[in-house]
mmCIF file of N, CA and C in Angstrom:
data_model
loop_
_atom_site.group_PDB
_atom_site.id
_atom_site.type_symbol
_atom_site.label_atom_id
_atom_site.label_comp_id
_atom_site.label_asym_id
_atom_site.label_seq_id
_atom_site.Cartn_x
_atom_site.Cartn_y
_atom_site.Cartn_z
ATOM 1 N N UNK A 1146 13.355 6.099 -14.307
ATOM 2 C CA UNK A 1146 12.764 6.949 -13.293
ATOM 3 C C UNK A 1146 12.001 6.062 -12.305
ATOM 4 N N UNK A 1147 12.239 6.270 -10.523
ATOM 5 C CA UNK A 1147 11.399 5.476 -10.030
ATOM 6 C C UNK A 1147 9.744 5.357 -9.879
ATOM 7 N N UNK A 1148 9.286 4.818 -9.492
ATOM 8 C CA UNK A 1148 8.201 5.201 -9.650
ATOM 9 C C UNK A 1148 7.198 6.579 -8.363
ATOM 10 N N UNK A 1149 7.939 6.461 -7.128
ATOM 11 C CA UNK A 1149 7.962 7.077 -6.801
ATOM 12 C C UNK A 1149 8.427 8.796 -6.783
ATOM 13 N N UNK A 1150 9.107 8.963 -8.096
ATOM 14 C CA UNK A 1150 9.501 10.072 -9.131
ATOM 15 C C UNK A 1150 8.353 10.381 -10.122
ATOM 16 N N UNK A 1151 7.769 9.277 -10.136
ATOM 17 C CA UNK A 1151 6.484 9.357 -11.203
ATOM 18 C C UNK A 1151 5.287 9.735 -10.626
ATOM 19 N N UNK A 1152 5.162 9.666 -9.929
ATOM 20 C CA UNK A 1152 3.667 9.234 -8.904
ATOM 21 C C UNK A 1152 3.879 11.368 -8.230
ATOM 22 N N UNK A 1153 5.230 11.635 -8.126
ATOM 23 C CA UNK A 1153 5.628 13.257 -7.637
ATOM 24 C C UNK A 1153 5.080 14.067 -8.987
ATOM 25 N N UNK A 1154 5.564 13.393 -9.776
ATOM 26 C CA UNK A 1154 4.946 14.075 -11.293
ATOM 27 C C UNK A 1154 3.423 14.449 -11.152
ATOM 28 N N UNK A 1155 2.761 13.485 -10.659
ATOM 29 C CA UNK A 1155 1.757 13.150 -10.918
ATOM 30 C C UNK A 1155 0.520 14.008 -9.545
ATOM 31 N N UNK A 1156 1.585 14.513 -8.606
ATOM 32 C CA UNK A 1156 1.211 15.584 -7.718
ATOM 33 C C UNK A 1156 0.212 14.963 -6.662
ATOM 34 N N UNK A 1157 1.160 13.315 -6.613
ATOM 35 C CA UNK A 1157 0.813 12.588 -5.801
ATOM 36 C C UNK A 1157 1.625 12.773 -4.613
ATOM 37 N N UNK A 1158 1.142 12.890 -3.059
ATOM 38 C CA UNK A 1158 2.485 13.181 -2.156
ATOM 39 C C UNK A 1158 2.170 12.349 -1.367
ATOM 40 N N UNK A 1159 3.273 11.099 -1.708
ATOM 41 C CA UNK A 1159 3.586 10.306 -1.474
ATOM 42 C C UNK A 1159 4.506 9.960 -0.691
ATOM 43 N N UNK A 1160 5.005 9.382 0.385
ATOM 44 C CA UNK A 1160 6.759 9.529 1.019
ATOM 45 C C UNK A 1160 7.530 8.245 0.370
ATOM 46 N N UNK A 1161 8.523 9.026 0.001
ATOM 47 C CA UNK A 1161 9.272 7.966 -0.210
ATOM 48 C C UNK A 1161 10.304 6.491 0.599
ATOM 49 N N UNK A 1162 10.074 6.865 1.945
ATOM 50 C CA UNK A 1162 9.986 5.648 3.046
ATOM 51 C C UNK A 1162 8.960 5.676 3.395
ATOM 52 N N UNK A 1163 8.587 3.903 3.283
ATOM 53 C CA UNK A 1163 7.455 3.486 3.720
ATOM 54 C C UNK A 1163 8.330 1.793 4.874
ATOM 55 N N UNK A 1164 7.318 2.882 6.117
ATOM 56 C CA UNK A 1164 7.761 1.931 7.176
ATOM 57 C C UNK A 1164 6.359 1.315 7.600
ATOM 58 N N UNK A 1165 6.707 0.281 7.790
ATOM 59 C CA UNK A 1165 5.154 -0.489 8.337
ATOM 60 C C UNK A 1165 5.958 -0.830 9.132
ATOM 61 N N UNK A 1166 5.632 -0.792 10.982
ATOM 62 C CA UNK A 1166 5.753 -1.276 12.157
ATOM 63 C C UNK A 1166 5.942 -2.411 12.390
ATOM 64 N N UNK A 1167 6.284 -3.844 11.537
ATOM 65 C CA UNK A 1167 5.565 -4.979 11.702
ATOM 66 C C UNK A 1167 7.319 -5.874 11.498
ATOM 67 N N UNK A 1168 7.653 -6.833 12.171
ATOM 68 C CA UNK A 1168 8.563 -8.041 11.923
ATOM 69 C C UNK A 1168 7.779 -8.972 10.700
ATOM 70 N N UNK A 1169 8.440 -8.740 9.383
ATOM 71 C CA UNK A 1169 8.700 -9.718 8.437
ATOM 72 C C UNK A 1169 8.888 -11.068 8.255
ATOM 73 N N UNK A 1170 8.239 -11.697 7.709
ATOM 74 C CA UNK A 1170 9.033 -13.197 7.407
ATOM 75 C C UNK A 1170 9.024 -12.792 5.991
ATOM 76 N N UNK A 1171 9.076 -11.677 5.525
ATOM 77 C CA UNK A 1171 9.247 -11.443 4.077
ATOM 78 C C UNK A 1171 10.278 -10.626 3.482
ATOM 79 N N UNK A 1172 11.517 -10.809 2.544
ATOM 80 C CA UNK A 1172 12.696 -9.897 2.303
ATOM 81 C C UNK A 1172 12.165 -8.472 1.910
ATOM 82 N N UNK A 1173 12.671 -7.215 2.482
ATOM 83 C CA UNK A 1173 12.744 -6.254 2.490
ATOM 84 C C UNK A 1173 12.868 -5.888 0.744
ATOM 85 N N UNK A 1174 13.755 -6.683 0.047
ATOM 86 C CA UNK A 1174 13.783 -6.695 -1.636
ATOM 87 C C UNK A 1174 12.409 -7.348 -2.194
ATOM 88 N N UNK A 1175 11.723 -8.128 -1.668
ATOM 89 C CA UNK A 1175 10.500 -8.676 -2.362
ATOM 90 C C UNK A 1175 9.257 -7.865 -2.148
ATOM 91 N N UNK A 1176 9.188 -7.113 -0.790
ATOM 92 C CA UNK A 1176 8.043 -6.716 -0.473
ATOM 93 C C UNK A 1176 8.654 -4.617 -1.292
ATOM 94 N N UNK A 1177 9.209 -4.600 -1.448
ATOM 95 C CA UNK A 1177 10.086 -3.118 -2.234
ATOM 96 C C UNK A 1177 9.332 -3.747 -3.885
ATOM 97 N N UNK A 1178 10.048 -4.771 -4.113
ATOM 98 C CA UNK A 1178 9.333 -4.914 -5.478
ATOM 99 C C UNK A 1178 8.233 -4.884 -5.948
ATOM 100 N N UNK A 1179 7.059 -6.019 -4.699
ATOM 101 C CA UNK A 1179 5.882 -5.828 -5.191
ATOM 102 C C UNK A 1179 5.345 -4.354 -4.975
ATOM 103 N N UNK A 1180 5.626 -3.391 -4.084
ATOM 104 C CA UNK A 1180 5.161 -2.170 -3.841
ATOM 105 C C UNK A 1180 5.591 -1.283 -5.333
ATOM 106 N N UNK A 1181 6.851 -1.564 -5.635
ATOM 107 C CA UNK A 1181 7.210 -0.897 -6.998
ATOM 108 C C UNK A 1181 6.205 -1.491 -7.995
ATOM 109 N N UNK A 1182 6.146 -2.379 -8.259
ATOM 110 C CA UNK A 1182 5.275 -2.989 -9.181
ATOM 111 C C UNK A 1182 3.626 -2.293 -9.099
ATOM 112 N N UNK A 1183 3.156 -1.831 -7.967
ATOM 113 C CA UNK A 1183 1.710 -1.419 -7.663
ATOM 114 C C UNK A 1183 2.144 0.050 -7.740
ATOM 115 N N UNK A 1184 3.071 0.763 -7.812
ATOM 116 C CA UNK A 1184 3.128 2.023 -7.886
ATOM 117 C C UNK A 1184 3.091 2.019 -9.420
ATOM 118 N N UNK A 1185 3.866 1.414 -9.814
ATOM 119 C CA UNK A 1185 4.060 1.331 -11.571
ATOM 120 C C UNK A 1185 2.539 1.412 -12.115
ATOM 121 N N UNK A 1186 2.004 0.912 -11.611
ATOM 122 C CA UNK A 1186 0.532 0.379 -12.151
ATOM 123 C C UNK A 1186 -0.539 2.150 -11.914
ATOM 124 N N UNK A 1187 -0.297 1.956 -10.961
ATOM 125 C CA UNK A 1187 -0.906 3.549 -10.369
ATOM 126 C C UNK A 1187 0.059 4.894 -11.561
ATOM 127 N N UNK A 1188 1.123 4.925 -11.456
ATOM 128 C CA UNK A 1188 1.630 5.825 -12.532
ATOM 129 C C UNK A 1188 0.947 5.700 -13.820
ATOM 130 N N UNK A 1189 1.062 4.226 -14.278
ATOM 131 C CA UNK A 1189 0.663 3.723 -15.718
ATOM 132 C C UNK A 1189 -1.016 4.276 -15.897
ATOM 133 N N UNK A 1190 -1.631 4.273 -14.934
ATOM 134 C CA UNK A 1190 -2.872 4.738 -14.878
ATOM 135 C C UNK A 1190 -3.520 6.190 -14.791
ATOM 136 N N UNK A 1191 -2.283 7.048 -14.144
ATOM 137 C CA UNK A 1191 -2.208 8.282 -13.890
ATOM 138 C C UNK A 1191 -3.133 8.669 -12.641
ATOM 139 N N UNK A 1192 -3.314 7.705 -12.055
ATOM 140 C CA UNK A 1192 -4.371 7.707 -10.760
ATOM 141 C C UNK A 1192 -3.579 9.000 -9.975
ATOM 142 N N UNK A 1193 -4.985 9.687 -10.036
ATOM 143 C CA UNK A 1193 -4.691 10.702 -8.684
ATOM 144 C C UNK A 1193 -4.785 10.134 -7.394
ATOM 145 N N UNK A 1194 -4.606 10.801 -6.426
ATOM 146 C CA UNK A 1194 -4.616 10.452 -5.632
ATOM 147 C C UNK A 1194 -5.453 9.624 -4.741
ATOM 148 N N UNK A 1195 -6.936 10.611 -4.872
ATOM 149 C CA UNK A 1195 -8.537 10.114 -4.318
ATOM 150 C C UNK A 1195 -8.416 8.555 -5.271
ATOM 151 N N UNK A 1196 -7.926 8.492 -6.436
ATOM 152 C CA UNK A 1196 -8.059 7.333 -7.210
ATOM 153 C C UNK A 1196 -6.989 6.457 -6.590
ATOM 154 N N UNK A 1197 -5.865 6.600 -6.482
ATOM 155 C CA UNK A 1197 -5.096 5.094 -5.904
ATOM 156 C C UNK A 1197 -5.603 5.244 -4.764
ATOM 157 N N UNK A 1198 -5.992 5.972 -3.765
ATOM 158 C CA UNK A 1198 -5.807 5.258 -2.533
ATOM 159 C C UNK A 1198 -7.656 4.528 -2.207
ATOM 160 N N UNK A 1199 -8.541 5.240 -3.352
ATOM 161 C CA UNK A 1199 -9.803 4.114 -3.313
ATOM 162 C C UNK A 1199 -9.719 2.773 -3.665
ATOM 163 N N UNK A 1200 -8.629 2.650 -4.752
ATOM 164 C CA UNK A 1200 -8.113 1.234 -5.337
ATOM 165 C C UNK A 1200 -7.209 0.633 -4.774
ATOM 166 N N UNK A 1201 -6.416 0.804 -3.797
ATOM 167 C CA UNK A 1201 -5.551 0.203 -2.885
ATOM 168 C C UNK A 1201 -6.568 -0.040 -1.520
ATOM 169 N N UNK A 1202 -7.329 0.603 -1.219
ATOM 170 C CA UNK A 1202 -8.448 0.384 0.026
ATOM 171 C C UNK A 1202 -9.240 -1.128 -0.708
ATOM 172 N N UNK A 1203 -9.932 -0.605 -2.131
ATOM 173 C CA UNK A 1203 -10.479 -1.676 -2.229
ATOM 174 C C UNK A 1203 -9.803 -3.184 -2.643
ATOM 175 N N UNK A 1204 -8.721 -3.337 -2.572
ATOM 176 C CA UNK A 1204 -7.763 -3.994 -3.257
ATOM 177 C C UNK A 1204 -7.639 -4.700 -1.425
ATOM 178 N N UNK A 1205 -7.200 -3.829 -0.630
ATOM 179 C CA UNK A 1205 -6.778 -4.333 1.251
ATOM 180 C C UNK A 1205 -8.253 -4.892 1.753
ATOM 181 N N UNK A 1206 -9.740 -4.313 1.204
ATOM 182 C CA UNK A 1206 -10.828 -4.838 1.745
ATOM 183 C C UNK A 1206 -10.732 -6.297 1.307
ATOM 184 N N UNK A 1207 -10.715 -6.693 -0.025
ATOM 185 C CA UNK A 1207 -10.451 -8.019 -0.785
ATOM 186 C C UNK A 1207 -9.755 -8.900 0.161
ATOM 187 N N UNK A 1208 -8.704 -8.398 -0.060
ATOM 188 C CA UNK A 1208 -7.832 -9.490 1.028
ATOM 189 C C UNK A 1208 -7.616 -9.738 1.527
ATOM 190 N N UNK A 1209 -8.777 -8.508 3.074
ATOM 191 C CA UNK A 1209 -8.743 -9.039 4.358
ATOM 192 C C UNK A 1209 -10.342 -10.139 3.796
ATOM 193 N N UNK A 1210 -10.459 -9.912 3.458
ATOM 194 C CA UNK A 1210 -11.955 -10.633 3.038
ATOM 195 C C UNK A 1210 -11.743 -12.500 2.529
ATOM 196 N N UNK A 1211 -10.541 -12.504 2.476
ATOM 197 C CA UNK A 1211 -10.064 -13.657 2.171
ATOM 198 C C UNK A 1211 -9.223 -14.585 3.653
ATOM 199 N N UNK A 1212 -9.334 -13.450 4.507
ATOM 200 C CA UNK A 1212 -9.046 -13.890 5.703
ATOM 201 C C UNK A 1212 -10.100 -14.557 6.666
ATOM 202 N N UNK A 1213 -10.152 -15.735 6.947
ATOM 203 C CA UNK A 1213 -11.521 -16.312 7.994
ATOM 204 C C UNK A 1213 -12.345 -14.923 8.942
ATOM 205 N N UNK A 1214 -13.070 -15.588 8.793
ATOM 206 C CA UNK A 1214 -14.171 -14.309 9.158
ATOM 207 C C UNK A 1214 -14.007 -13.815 10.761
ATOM 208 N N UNK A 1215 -13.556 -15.130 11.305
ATOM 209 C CA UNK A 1215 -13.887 -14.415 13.041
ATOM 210 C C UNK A 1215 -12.520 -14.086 13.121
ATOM 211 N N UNK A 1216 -11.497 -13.709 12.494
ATOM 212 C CA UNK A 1216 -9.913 -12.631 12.088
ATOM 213 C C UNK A 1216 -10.241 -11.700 11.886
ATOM 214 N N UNK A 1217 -11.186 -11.035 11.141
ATOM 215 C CA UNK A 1217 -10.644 -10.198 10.259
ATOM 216 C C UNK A 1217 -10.803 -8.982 11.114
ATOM 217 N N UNK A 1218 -11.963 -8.541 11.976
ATOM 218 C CA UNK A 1218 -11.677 -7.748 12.514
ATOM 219 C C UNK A 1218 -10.241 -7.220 12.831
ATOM 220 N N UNK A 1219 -10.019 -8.148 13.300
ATOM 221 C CA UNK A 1219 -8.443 -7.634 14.046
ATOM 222 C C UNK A 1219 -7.139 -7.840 13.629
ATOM 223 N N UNK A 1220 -7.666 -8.484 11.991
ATOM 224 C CA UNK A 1220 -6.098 -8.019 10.657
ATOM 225 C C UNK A 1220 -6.895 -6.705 10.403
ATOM 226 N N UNK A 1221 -8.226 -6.120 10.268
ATOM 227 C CA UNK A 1221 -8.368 -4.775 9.912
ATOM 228 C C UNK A 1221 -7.880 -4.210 10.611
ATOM 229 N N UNK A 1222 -7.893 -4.051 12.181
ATOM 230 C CA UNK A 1222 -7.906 -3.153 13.142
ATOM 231 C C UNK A 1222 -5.932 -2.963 13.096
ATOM 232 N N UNK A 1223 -4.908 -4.315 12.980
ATOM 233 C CA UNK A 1223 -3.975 -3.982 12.804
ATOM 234 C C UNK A 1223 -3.025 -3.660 11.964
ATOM 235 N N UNK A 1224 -3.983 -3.832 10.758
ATOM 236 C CA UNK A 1224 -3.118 -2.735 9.480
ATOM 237 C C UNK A 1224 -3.666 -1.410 9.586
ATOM 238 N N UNK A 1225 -4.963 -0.838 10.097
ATOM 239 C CA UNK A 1225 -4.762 0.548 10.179
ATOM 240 C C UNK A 1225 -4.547 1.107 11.364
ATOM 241 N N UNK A 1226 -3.782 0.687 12.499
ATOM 242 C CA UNK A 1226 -2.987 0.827 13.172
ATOM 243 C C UNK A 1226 -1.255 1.098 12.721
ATOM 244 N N UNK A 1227 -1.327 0.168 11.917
ATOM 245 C CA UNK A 1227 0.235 0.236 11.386
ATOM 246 C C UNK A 1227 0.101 0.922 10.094
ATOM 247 N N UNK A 1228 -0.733 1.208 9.682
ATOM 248 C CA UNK A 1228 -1.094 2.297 8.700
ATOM 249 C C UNK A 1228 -1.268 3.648 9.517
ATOM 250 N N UNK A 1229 -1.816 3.913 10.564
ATOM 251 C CA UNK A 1229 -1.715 4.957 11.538
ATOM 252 C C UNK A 1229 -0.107 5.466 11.995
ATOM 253 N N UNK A 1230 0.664 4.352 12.040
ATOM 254 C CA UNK A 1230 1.776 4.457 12.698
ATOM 255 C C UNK A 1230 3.218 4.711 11.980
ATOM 256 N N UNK A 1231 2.458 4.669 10.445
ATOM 257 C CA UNK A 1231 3.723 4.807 9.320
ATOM 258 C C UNK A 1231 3.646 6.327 9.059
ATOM 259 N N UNK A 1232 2.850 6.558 9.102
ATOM 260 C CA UNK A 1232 2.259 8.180 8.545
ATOM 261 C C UNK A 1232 2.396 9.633 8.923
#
């Protein structure tokens, strides 16, 4: 079952295309996997909803936080733009 079958179980509404706006230097199969892999984790957990998407926020704060400081504004400002724009 995918996990996105799991996560519907779970009366999570979720879409099952996820488009981010953005040109890749990363395979369409690697970045599918790691997303499967973080959904798996969220199923395995039974995270509702309010729960994955506080743990995926705090999970995106982290790692813009790992980005040099006078960036980050504007890796924040353009993932929730392209988070605006998938949705």
């Amino acid at each position: 079952m995918q996990a996105f079958d799991k996560l519907e179980k779970l009366n999570l509404s979720l879409t099952k295309t996820i488009i981010m706006p953005i040109v890749s230097k990363y395979s369409n199969e690697r970045v599918e996997k790691i997303i499967q892999d973080l959904l798996d984790v969220l199923v395995k957990e039974k995270a509702t909803p309010d729960l994955a998407l506080m743990c995926l926020g705090n999970a995106v704060t982290n790692i813009i936080e790992q980005v040099p400081e006078s960036k980050r504004v504007a890796v924040a400002d353009n993932f929730t733009k392209a988070l605006k724009q998938s949705v």
